[in-house]
Amino acid sequence: MSTWTYGEALAWLRSLPDFERTGEFSERPDVEPVLALLAALGDPHRARPTVHLAGSKGKGSTGAMVESLLRAAGLRTGYYISPHLHRWRERIRLGGEPATEEAFASALASVRDALPGVAERFPGRHFIAFDALTMAAFVAFRDASADAQVVEVGLGGRLDSTNVFHEAAHVAHVAVITPISLEHTDILGTTIPQIAREKAGIITPGCTVVVSPQRESALDVIRAVAAERGAAVVEVAASCQVSRTSASAGEQKFKLKTPRGTYDVTLPLAGRHQLENAAAAVVACEAFAGRAGMELTPVHVREGLGRVRWPARLEVLQRRPLVVIDGAHNGDSAKRMAAALRDDFGLASATFVFGSLAGKDVGGMAAAVAPVAAAVYATGWPSERAADPRELAAAFAGLDVPVFTFGDPVQAYEAAVAAAGESGAVVAFGALSFVALVRAYVLGIESDMIRMMSRAPREAARGEGPARATE
């Protein structure tokens, strides 16, 4: 295998079909090509205790907490996430840190070298960028001698590239299903039960399934799939008691009682929904510990949750004016964000900067934020999948909210900051790739996308002028 630079690895990665970048989806009947590629790589995903997460919202936060808890318990962790915020290597995390450029490139080079021989055995099937990244993550975890791996599903579950643990009964394996809502309905199904069946596809025979609070229609499906596969189910809503004792924009304190323990915790993440995520993470780690024969103590839980970091989720970027970003990308997530802005941040109103991917529930997001919106600055950004800002503005028709449209996210952000004033509040929300771009701009972080942004001065931030949304 030749030496490969990080830049060369990224160039090859970008040469592959990529749903995240273009929205083009290639249907697959199974994950057999992925399993064959793993076999060619020496099955790097096997024989390592795993926590596998699927869900419509909260799986990133829950996964980050699981990883931090396992690390607090003394394990060397591998954590695979998507999407990244600023750098591709953020997706493959070792011991809580993004893989080095060298480790990332080396793992992808292994995948590149193995792929042609496997691809020729599956004519008409296509490997995509997410497949390559997933395989590279398992290679990197093996090369780093990770004790445990935490793996997030990319899309759905049943046919996702990460759903490769079909023979995992002999190792500690825990599946976590976070709250399910309508998403990717053109791919996963148009009803909650249909989407729940796709998510429940990660349930393997004999594993433990931890289920976050769900609609009953989703729970029915998850219970049925678990019963078919002989998997034990732990429902967080029925088995845990959570009571919040204090909250602010920077942290919240709560008491958690699970079937196996009682914990007193400080969590450096805002929003009541994060308490549900924390409960699911602790229950998942309790189940993991029981299956792996390790100890998870109250000290581990306190330290693990107390040290968790998960950017772009109700994250405060600056104080004057207050600037908050949140990757709320559907109606349910936007409702939780709006509630946290009122309850944890004490905001009666804020100026919103909104960027969404095309095809998302922008109506639901608009309805959620309208009651606390002084104004909305809808914008596009350099993405093939970005929604037209005029469509975002139209979602606020009849909601009595002033809406301004921009083609440039820097101009939209600067205009919102100017309108809010030093004592006001600006909230950028929507697609995670959009809020990551705002984060990079505000904090001066280097990223691939930031180079594409306009560095327009504040005077140019007046944009196209006020335009109240109409049908």
Short mmCIF file of C-alpha atoms in Angstrom, two decimals:
data_model
loop_
_atom_site.label_atom_id
_atom_site.label_comp_id
_atom_site.label_asym_id
_atom_site.label_seq_id
_atom_site.Cartn_x
_atom_site.Cartn_y
_atom_site.Cartn_z
CA MET A 1 0.00 0.00 0.00
CA SER A 2 1.47 3.33 -1.08
CA THR A 3 1.76 6.31 1.24
CA TRP A 4 -1.22 8.60 0.82
CA THR A 5 -1.58 12.20 1.95
CA TYR A 6 -4.69 13.55 3.63
CA GLY A 7 -5.40 15.74 0.61
CA GLU A 8 -5.12 12.79 -1.76
CA ALA A 9 -7.46 10.77 0.46
CA LEU A 10 -10.05 13.55 0.37
CA ALA A 11 -9.75 13.91 -3.39
CA TRP A 12 -10.45 10.20 -3.82
CA LEU A 13 -13.32 10.35 -1.36
CA ARG A 14 -14.91 13.22 -3.27
CA SER A 15 -14.64 11.21 -6.48
CA LEU A 16 -17.16 8.69 -5.13
CA PRO A 17 -20.94 9.13 -5.32
CA ASP A 18 -22.06 11.03 -2.21
CA PHE A 19 -25.67 11.32 -1.02
CA GLU A 20 -24.74 13.88 1.62
CA ARG A 21 -23.20 16.21 -0.92
CA THR A 22 -25.60 15.83 -3.85
CA GLY A 23 -28.75 14.20 -2.48
CA GLU A 24 -28.54 11.49 -5.13
CA PHE A 25 -29.59 8.20 -3.59
CA SER A 26 -28.80 4.79 -5.04
CA GLU A 27 -31.13 2.08 -3.81
CA ARG A 28 -29.58 -1.13 -2.54
CA PRO A 29 -31.31 -4.42 -1.83
CA ASP A 30 -28.83 -5.49 0.84
CA VAL A 31 -25.41 -4.74 2.35
CA GLU A 32 -23.65 -7.75 0.80
CA PRO A 33 -21.05 -5.65 -1.09
CA VAL A 34 -20.16 -3.86 2.14
CA LEU A 35 -19.77 -7.17 3.98
CA ALA A 36 -17.57 -8.46 1.14
CA LEU A 37 -15.39 -5.35 1.35
CA LEU A 38 -15.04 -5.82 5.10
CA ALA A 39 -14.02 -9.44 4.51
CA ALA A 40 -11.36 -8.29 2.07
CA LEU A 41 -10.08 -5.93 4.77
CA GLY A 42 -9.92 -8.74 7.33
CA ASP A 43 -13.29 -8.05 8.98
CA PRO A 44 -12.01 -5.16 11.14
CA HIS A 45 -15.49 -4.58 12.59
CA ARG A 46 -15.74 -7.94 14.34
CA ALA A 47 -14.85 -9.12 17.84
CA ARG A 48 -15.04 -5.62 19.28
CA PRO A 49 -17.80 -4.65 21.74
CA THR A 50 -20.13 -2.22 20.00
CA VAL A 51 -22.84 0.33 20.69
CA HIS A 52 -24.76 0.94 17.45
CA LEU A 53 -27.13 3.94 17.24
CA ALA A 54 -30.01 4.72 14.90
CA GLY A 55 -32.78 7.32 15.11
CA SER A 56 -34.16 10.49 13.58
CA LYS A 57 -32.83 12.89 16.19
CA GLY A 58 -30.57 12.77 19.20
CA LYS A 59 -28.35 9.91 18.04
CA GLY A 60 -25.31 12.18 17.75
CA SER A 61 -25.69 13.63 21.24
CA THR A 62 -26.50 10.20 22.68
CA GLY A 63 -23.53 8.64 20.92
CA ALA A 64 -21.20 11.37 22.18
CA MET A 65 -22.37 10.66 25.73
CA VAL A 66 -21.95 6.89 25.30
CA GLU A 67 -18.42 7.38 24.00
CA SER A 68 -17.51 9.74 26.84
CA LEU A 69 -18.95 7.35 29.43
CA LEU A 70 -17.01 4.37 28.07
CA ARG A 71 -13.84 6.43 28.02
CA ALA A 72 -14.44 7.52 31.63
CA ALA A 73 -14.72 3.81 32.49
CA GLY A 74 -11.19 3.31 31.15
CA LEU A 75 -11.82 2.01 27.64
CA ARG A 76 -9.96 3.04 24.51
CA THR A 77 -12.81 4.05 22.21
CA GLY A 78 -13.44 4.36 18.51
CA TYR A 79 -16.36 6.59 17.55
CA TYR A 80 -17.81 6.89 14.04
CA ILE A 81 -20.09 9.85 13.38
CA SER A 82 -21.66 11.71 10.48
CA PRO A 83 -21.70 14.30 9.22
CA HIS A 84 -18.58 16.19 10.23
CA LEU A 85 -18.58 19.87 11.14
CA HIS A 86 -15.31 21.20 9.72
CA ARG A 87 -12.93 18.36 8.81
CA TRP A 88 -13.61 14.96 7.31
CA ARG A 89 -11.35 13.27 9.85
CA GLU A 90 -13.75 14.34 12.62
CA ARG A 91 -15.93 11.41 11.57
CA ILE A 92 -13.41 8.85 12.80
CA ARG A 93 -12.59 9.56 16.43
CA LEU A 94 -10.04 7.66 18.51
CA GLY A 95 -9.93 8.11 22.27
CA GLY A 96 -12.24 11.11 22.01
CA GLU A 97 -10.17 12.95 19.39
CA PRO A 98 -10.46 13.13 15.59
CA ALA A 99 -8.15 10.73 13.79
CA THR A 100 -4.88 12.28 12.72
CA GLU A 101 -4.52 13.13 9.05
CA GLU A 102 -2.07 10.24 8.73
CA ALA A 103 -4.37 7.69 10.38
CA PHE A 104 -7.38 8.88 8.35
CA ALA A 105 -5.45 8.71 5.07
CA SER A 106 -3.94 5.32 5.89
CA ALA A 107 -7.33 3.79 6.69
CA LEU A 108 -8.88 5.16 3.50
CA ALA A 109 -5.91 3.90 1.48
CA SER A 110 -6.63 0.39 2.75
CA VAL A 111 -10.21 0.72 1.56
CA ARG A 112 -9.15 2.12 -1.82
CA ASP A 113 -6.75 -0.77 -2.40
CA ALA A 114 -9.33 -3.43 -1.51
CA LEU A 115 -12.30 -1.91 -3.32
CA PRO A 116 -11.63 -2.76 -7.01
CA GLY A 117 -11.37 -6.49 -6.42
CA VAL A 118 -14.63 -6.50 -4.47
CA ALA A 119 -16.49 -4.17 -6.84
CA GLU A 120 -15.92 -6.45 -9.83
CA ARG A 121 -17.82 -9.21 -7.99
CA PHE A 122 -20.92 -6.99 -7.75
CA PRO A 123 -21.62 -5.62 -11.24
CA GLY A 124 -24.18 -2.85 -11.26
CA ARG A 125 -23.68 -2.06 -7.58
CA HIS A 126 -21.95 1.12 -6.51
CA PHE A 127 -19.82 1.93 -3.48
CA ILE A 128 -20.45 5.43 -2.16
CA ALA A 129 -18.38 7.81 -0.06
CA PHE A 130 -20.20 6.78 3.12
CA ASP A 131 -19.35 3.13 2.48
CA ALA A 132 -15.67 4.02 2.18
CA LEU A 133 -15.72 6.15 5.32
CA THR A 134 -17.47 3.42 7.30
CA MET A 135 -14.95 0.80 6.25
CA ALA A 136 -12.10 3.20 7.01
CA ALA A 137 -13.49 3.76 10.50
CA PHE A 138 -13.39 0.05 11.29
CA VAL A 139 -9.86 -0.21 9.91
CA ALA A 140 -8.76 2.76 12.02
CA PHE A 141 -10.36 1.27 15.15
CA ARG A 142 -8.53 -2.00 14.57
CA ASP A 143 -5.23 -0.26 13.88
CA ALA A 144 -5.61 1.77 17.10
CA SER A 145 -6.51 -1.35 19.13
CA ALA A 146 -9.78 0.19 20.30
CA ASP A 147 -11.43 -1.65 23.19
CA ALA A 148 -14.93 -0.63 22.12
CA GLN A 149 -16.62 1.09 19.20
CA VAL A 150 -19.56 3.48 19.09
CA VAL A 151 -21.11 3.59 15.63
CA GLU A 152 -23.79 5.94 14.31
CA VAL A 153 -26.05 4.95 11.45
CA GLY A 154 -25.87 7.29 8.48
CA LEU A 155 -29.34 6.85 6.97
CA GLY A 156 -32.14 4.58 8.14
CA GLY A 157 -30.61 1.42 9.56
CA ARG A 158 -31.60 -1.78 7.78
CA LEU A 159 -29.61 -1.05 4.61
CA ASP A 160 -27.08 1.35 6.08
CA SER A 161 -23.37 0.73 5.56
CA THR A 162 -22.93 0.39 9.33
CA ASN A 163 -25.42 -2.47 9.63
CA VAL A 164 -22.80 -5.20 9.51
CA PHE A 165 -23.04 -6.79 12.95
CA HIS A 166 -25.24 -9.72 11.99
CA GLU A 167 -22.97 -12.18 13.80
CA ALA A 168 -22.40 -10.06 16.89
CA ALA A 169 -24.12 -12.28 19.45
CA HIS A 170 -20.78 -13.53 20.75
CA VAL A 171 -19.56 -10.05 21.73
CA ALA A 172 -21.11 -7.29 23.81
CA HIS A 173 -23.52 -5.61 21.42
CA VAL A 174 -26.03 -2.89 22.28
CA ALA A 175 -28.38 -1.22 19.81
CA VAL A 176 -29.78 2.20 20.68
CA ILE A 177 -32.79 3.66 18.89
CA THR A 178 -33.28 7.36 19.60
CA PRO A 179 -36.55 9.24 18.89
CA ILE A 180 -38.05 8.55 15.47
CA SER A 181 -39.86 11.12 13.38
CA LEU A 182 -40.75 11.60 9.72
CA GLU A 183 -37.54 12.01 7.71
CA HIS A 184 -36.24 11.01 4.29
CA THR A 185 -39.78 9.88 3.50
CA ASP A 186 -38.88 9.29 -0.15
CA ILE A 187 -36.36 6.68 0.99
CA LEU A 188 -37.43 5.31 4.38
CA GLY A 189 -41.22 5.43 4.13
CA THR A 190 -44.06 7.85 4.65
CA THR A 191 -45.26 6.71 8.09
CA ILE A 192 -43.67 6.40 11.53
CA PRO A 193 -44.07 2.59 11.59
CA GLN A 194 -42.37 2.26 8.19
CA ILE A 195 -39.44 4.41 9.28
CA ALA A 196 -39.28 2.60 12.63
CA ARG A 197 -38.92 -0.73 10.81
CA GLU A 198 -35.94 0.66 8.88
CA LYS A 199 -34.32 1.92 12.10
CA ALA A 200 -35.06 -1.36 13.89
CA GLY A 201 -33.06 -3.11 11.18
CA ILE A 202 -29.94 -2.62 13.35
CA ILE A 203 -31.32 -5.00 15.99
CA THR A 204 -29.19 -8.15 15.89
CA PRO A 205 -30.07 -11.58 17.33
CA GLY A 206 -29.58 -11.67 21.07
CA CYS A 207 -28.45 -8.08 21.49
CA THR A 208 -29.77 -5.57 24.02
CA VAL A 209 -31.93 -2.79 22.56
CA VAL A 210 -32.16 0.53 24.40
CA VAL A 211 -35.11 2.59 23.20
CA SER A 212 -35.43 6.32 23.84
CA PRO A 213 -38.92 7.80 24.40
CA GLN A 214 -40.94 7.14 21.25
CA ARG A 215 -44.36 7.38 19.72
CA GLU A 216 -46.33 4.23 20.51
CA SER A 217 -46.53 3.35 16.80
CA ALA A 218 -42.72 3.27 16.66
CA LEU A 219 -42.45 1.31 19.90
CA ASP A 220 -44.81 -1.38 18.60
CA VAL A 221 -42.55 -1.98 15.61
CA ILE A 222 -39.33 -2.00 17.64
CA ARG A 223 -40.79 -4.43 20.18
CA ALA A 224 -41.95 -6.76 17.41
CA VAL A 225 -38.57 -6.80 15.63
CA ALA A 226 -36.75 -7.35 18.93
CA ALA A 227 -39.05 -10.26 19.77
CA GLU A 228 -38.41 -11.84 16.35
CA ARG A 229 -34.66 -11.67 16.96
CA GLY A 230 -34.57 -12.65 20.60
CA ALA A 231 -33.26 -9.26 21.68
CA ALA A 232 -33.90 -7.81 25.13
CA VAL A 233 -35.56 -4.38 25.13
CA VAL A 234 -35.00 -1.63 27.71
CA GLU A 235 -37.39 1.30 27.29
CA VAL A 236 -35.97 4.47 28.81
CA ALA A 237 -39.34 6.15 29.38
CA ALA A 238 -40.68 3.17 31.34
CA SER A 239 -37.55 2.21 33.24
CA CYS A 240 -35.90 5.53 34.19
CA GLN A 241 -36.74 8.51 36.37
CA VAL A 242 -35.17 11.86 35.49
CA SER A 243 -35.53 15.06 37.51
CA ARG A 244 -33.80 18.29 36.59
CA THR A 245 -32.61 20.31 39.57
CA SER A 246 -31.17 23.37 37.78
CA ALA A 247 -30.49 24.67 34.28
CA SER A 248 -28.74 27.49 32.48
CA ALA A 249 -27.39 28.22 29.02
CA GLY A 250 -24.15 26.45 29.90
CA GLU A 251 -25.18 23.36 31.85
CA GLN A 252 -27.93 21.54 33.69
CA LYS A 253 -27.97 19.37 36.76
CA PHE A 254 -30.23 16.36 37.16
CA LYS A 255 -30.81 13.16 39.06
CA LEU A 256 -31.21 9.91 37.16
CA LYS A 257 -32.53 6.61 38.45
CA THR A 258 -32.18 3.60 36.17
CA PRO A 259 -32.89 -0.09 36.78
CA ARG A 260 -29.23 -0.52 37.81
CA GLY A 261 -28.26 2.67 39.60
CA THR A 262 -28.89 6.20 40.83
CA TYR A 263 -26.79 9.10 39.59
CA ASP A 264 -26.33 12.79 40.35
CA VAL A 265 -25.05 14.50 37.21
CA THR A 266 -23.97 17.84 35.77
CA LEU A 267 -24.35 17.91 31.98
CA PRO A 268 -22.65 20.69 29.98
CA LEU A 269 -25.36 20.65 27.30
CA ALA A 270 -28.57 22.71 27.22
CA GLY A 271 -32.12 21.53 26.63
CA ARG A 272 -34.42 19.13 28.45
CA HIS A 273 -34.21 16.75 25.50
CA GLN A 274 -30.54 16.18 26.38
CA LEU A 275 -31.67 14.62 29.66
CA GLU A 276 -33.54 11.96 27.68
CA ASN A 277 -30.43 11.44 25.58
CA ALA A 278 -28.31 11.18 28.73
CA ALA A 279 -30.67 8.62 30.25
CA ALA A 280 -30.50 6.51 27.07
CA ALA A 281 -26.69 6.77 27.04
CA VAL A 282 -26.36 5.67 30.67
CA VAL A 283 -28.77 2.75 30.20
CA ALA A 284 -26.87 1.72 27.06
CA CYS A 285 -23.56 1.78 28.93
CA GLU A 286 -25.07 -0.16 31.83
CA ALA A 287 -26.20 -2.82 29.36
CA PHE A 288 -22.80 -2.72 27.63
CA ALA A 289 -21.00 -3.12 30.97
CA GLY A 290 -23.17 -6.07 31.92
CA ARG A 291 -22.49 -7.83 28.63
CA ALA A 292 -18.78 -6.96 28.51
CA GLY A 293 -18.08 -7.88 32.13
CA MET A 294 -16.82 -4.41 33.05
CA GLU A 295 -17.77 -2.01 35.83
CA LEU A 296 -19.67 1.24 35.31
CA THR A 297 -19.72 3.24 38.56
CA PRO A 298 -21.50 6.46 39.56
CA VAL A 299 -18.09 8.15 39.36
CA HIS A 300 -17.72 7.01 35.74
CA VAL A 301 -21.19 8.36 34.94
CA ARG A 302 -20.56 11.68 36.66
CA GLU A 303 -17.19 12.17 34.98
CA GLY A 304 -18.25 10.86 31.59
CA LEU A 305 -21.33 13.05 31.28
CA GLY A 306 -19.59 15.98 32.91
CA ARG A 307 -16.88 15.95 30.23
CA VAL A 308 -19.03 15.38 27.16
CA ARG A 309 -18.62 17.87 24.33
CA TRP A 310 -20.95 18.05 21.37
CA PRO A 311 -20.65 21.25 19.31
CA ALA A 312 -23.43 22.88 17.27
CA ARG A 313 -26.19 21.68 19.58
CA LEU A 314 -27.49 24.76 21.42
CA GLU A 315 -23.88 25.89 21.49
CA VAL A 316 -23.07 29.43 22.62
CA LEU A 317 -20.50 31.02 20.29
CA GLN A 318 -20.40 34.48 21.85
CA ARG A 319 -22.17 36.51 24.52
CA ARG A 320 -22.64 40.09 23.21
CA PRO A 321 -24.75 39.70 21.29
CA LEU A 322 -25.62 36.21 22.38
CA VAL A 323 -25.03 33.89 19.42
CA VAL A 324 -26.35 30.34 19.62
CA ILE A 325 -26.23 27.64 16.94
CA ASP A 326 -28.26 24.45 16.79
CA GLY A 327 -28.55 21.68 14.21
CA ALA A 328 -32.34 21.47 14.53
CA HIS A 329 -33.22 20.11 11.10
CA ASN A 330 -36.86 19.03 11.44
CA GLY A 331 -40.03 20.18 13.16
CA ASP A 332 -39.60 18.10 16.29
CA SER A 333 -36.00 19.22 16.79
CA ALA A 334 -36.97 22.86 16.23
CA LYS A 335 -39.68 22.57 18.90
CA ARG A 336 -37.11 21.28 21.38
CA MET A 337 -34.72 24.07 20.45
CA ALA A 338 -37.39 26.73 20.91
CA ALA A 339 -38.34 25.29 24.31
CA ALA A 340 -34.69 25.30 25.42
CA LEU A 341 -34.25 28.91 24.30
CA ARG A 342 -37.15 29.88 26.55
CA ASP A 343 -36.46 27.57 29.50
CA ASP A 344 -32.65 27.41 29.64
CA PHE A 345 -31.59 30.66 28.01
CA GLY A 346 -34.47 32.78 29.28
CA LEU A 347 -35.16 34.22 25.82
CA ALA A 348 -38.59 35.62 25.05
CA SER A 349 -37.49 36.31 21.47
CA ALA A 350 -34.45 36.03 19.21
CA THR A 351 -33.36 36.85 15.68
CA PHE A 352 -33.02 33.64 13.67
CA VAL A 353 -30.71 32.79 10.79
CA PHE A 354 -32.15 29.80 8.95
CA GLY A 355 -30.60 27.45 6.40
CA SER A 356 -32.10 24.10 5.47
CA LEU A 357 -31.57 21.28 3.04
CA ALA A 358 -34.12 20.97 0.26
CA GLY A 359 -37.00 18.63 0.96
CA LYS A 360 -36.99 19.08 4.73
CA ASP A 361 -40.03 19.93 6.88
CA VAL A 362 -39.48 23.67 6.71
CA GLY A 363 -43.12 24.30 7.57
CA GLY A 364 -42.75 22.44 10.84
CA MET A 365 -39.54 24.27 11.64
CA ALA A 366 -41.12 27.63 10.85
CA ALA A 367 -44.13 26.93 13.07
CA ALA A 368 -41.82 25.90 15.93
CA VAL A 369 -39.68 29.05 15.96
CA ALA A 370 -42.28 31.64 14.97
CA PRO A 371 -43.55 32.24 18.56
CA VAL A 372 -40.04 33.30 19.68
CA ALA A 373 -38.84 34.91 16.44
CA ALA A 374 -38.33 38.67 16.31
CA ALA A 375 -37.24 38.18 12.68
CA VAL A 376 -35.91 35.43 10.43
CA TYR A 377 -32.99 35.74 8.01
CA ALA A 378 -33.38 32.89 5.52
CA THR A 379 -30.31 32.06 3.49
CA GLY A 380 -28.70 29.70 1.08
CA TRP A 381 -25.09 28.52 1.40
CA PRO A 382 -22.55 26.71 -0.79
CA SER A 383 -24.22 23.32 -0.94
CA GLU A 384 -25.81 21.44 -3.80
CA ARG A 385 -28.60 20.44 -1.42
CA ALA A 386 -29.33 23.85 0.12
CA ALA A 387 -32.98 24.90 -0.03
CA ASP A 388 -33.87 28.08 -1.87
CA PRO A 389 -34.15 30.85 0.75
CA ARG A 390 -37.35 32.02 -0.91
CA GLU A 391 -38.90 28.63 -0.08
CA LEU A 392 -37.76 29.01 3.52
CA ALA A 393 -39.31 32.48 3.65
CA ALA A 394 -42.58 31.19 2.21
CA ALA A 395 -42.85 28.72 5.11
CA PHE A 396 -43.39 31.68 7.45
CA ALA A 397 -46.36 33.02 5.47
CA GLY A 398 -49.21 33.82 7.85
CA LEU A 399 -47.03 33.47 10.95
CA ASP A 400 -46.59 37.24 11.42
CA VAL A 401 -42.79 37.11 11.40
CA PRO A 402 -40.62 39.50 9.33
CA VAL A 403 -38.52 37.41 6.96
CA PHE A 404 -35.45 38.55 4.99
CA THR A 405 -33.87 36.46 2.23
CA PHE A 406 -30.18 36.20 1.36
CA GLY A 407 -28.12 34.16 -1.01
CA ASP A 408 -24.98 34.52 1.10
CA PRO A 409 -24.81 33.15 4.66
CA VAL A 410 -22.23 35.69 5.85
CA GLN A 411 -24.44 38.54 4.77
CA ALA A 412 -27.45 36.91 6.44
CA TYR A 413 -25.54 36.38 9.68
CA GLU A 414 -24.07 39.87 9.77
CA ALA A 415 -27.46 41.43 9.03
CA ALA A 416 -29.03 39.42 11.86
CA VAL A 417 -26.28 40.49 14.29
CA ALA A 418 -26.76 44.14 13.32
CA ALA A 419 -30.53 43.87 13.79
CA ALA A 420 -30.26 42.10 17.16
CA GLY A 421 -27.87 44.68 18.61
CA GLU A 422 -25.33 44.07 21.34
CA SER A 423 -27.96 43.19 23.93
CA GLY A 424 -29.95 40.90 21.65
CA ALA A 425 -29.76 37.23 20.68
CA VAL A 426 -29.05 35.56 17.34
CA VAL A 427 -29.84 31.89 16.76
CA ALA A 428 -28.54 30.12 13.63
CA PHE A 429 -30.31 26.81 13.06
CA GLY A 430 -31.21 24.21 10.45
CA ALA A 431 -29.00 21.79 8.56
CA LEU A 432 -25.90 20.77 10.47
CA SER A 433 -23.69 21.63 7.50
CA PHE A 434 -25.17 25.14 7.56
CA VAL A 435 -24.66 25.76 11.27
CA ALA A 436 -21.16 24.31 10.97
CA LEU A 437 -20.45 26.95 8.36
CA VAL A 438 -21.70 29.68 10.71
CA ARG A 439 -19.61 28.23 13.52
CA ALA A 440 -16.50 28.24 11.37
CA TYR A 441 -17.11 31.86 10.35
CA VAL A 442 -17.79 33.19 13.85
CA LEU A 443 -14.93 31.31 15.53
CA GLY A 444 -12.46 31.66 12.68
CA ILE A 445 -12.08 27.90 12.21
CA GLU A 446 -10.53 26.59 9.02
CA SER A 447 -12.83 24.31 7.07
CA ASP A 448 -13.33 23.20 3.51
CA MET A 449 -16.57 25.11 3.16
CA ILE A 450 -15.45 28.35 4.81
CA ARG A 451 -13.17 29.02 1.85
CA MET A 452 -16.25 29.18 -0.36
CA MET A 453 -17.98 31.80 1.77
CA SER A 454 -18.05 35.45 0.94
CA ARG A 455 -16.06 37.59 3.34
CA ALA A 456 -18.41 40.47 2.65
CA PRO A 457 -18.04 43.48 4.97
CA ARG A 458 -20.78 44.45 7.36
CA GLU A 459 -21.98 47.23 5.04
CA ALA A 460 -22.87 44.64 2.40
CA ALA A 461 -24.89 42.68 4.93
CA ARG A 462 -28.00 44.67 4.19
CA GLY A 463 -28.78 41.98 1.61
CA GLU A 464 -31.93 42.17 -0.46
CA GLY A 465 -33.91 44.14 2.08
CA PRO A 466 -36.94 43.21 4.16
CA ALA A 467 -39.47 40.96 2.53
CA ARG A 468 -42.37 39.68 4.59
CA ALA A 469 -43.07 36.12 3.53
CA THR A 470 -46.04 35.53 1.29
CA GLU A 471 -47.55 32.47 -0.35
#
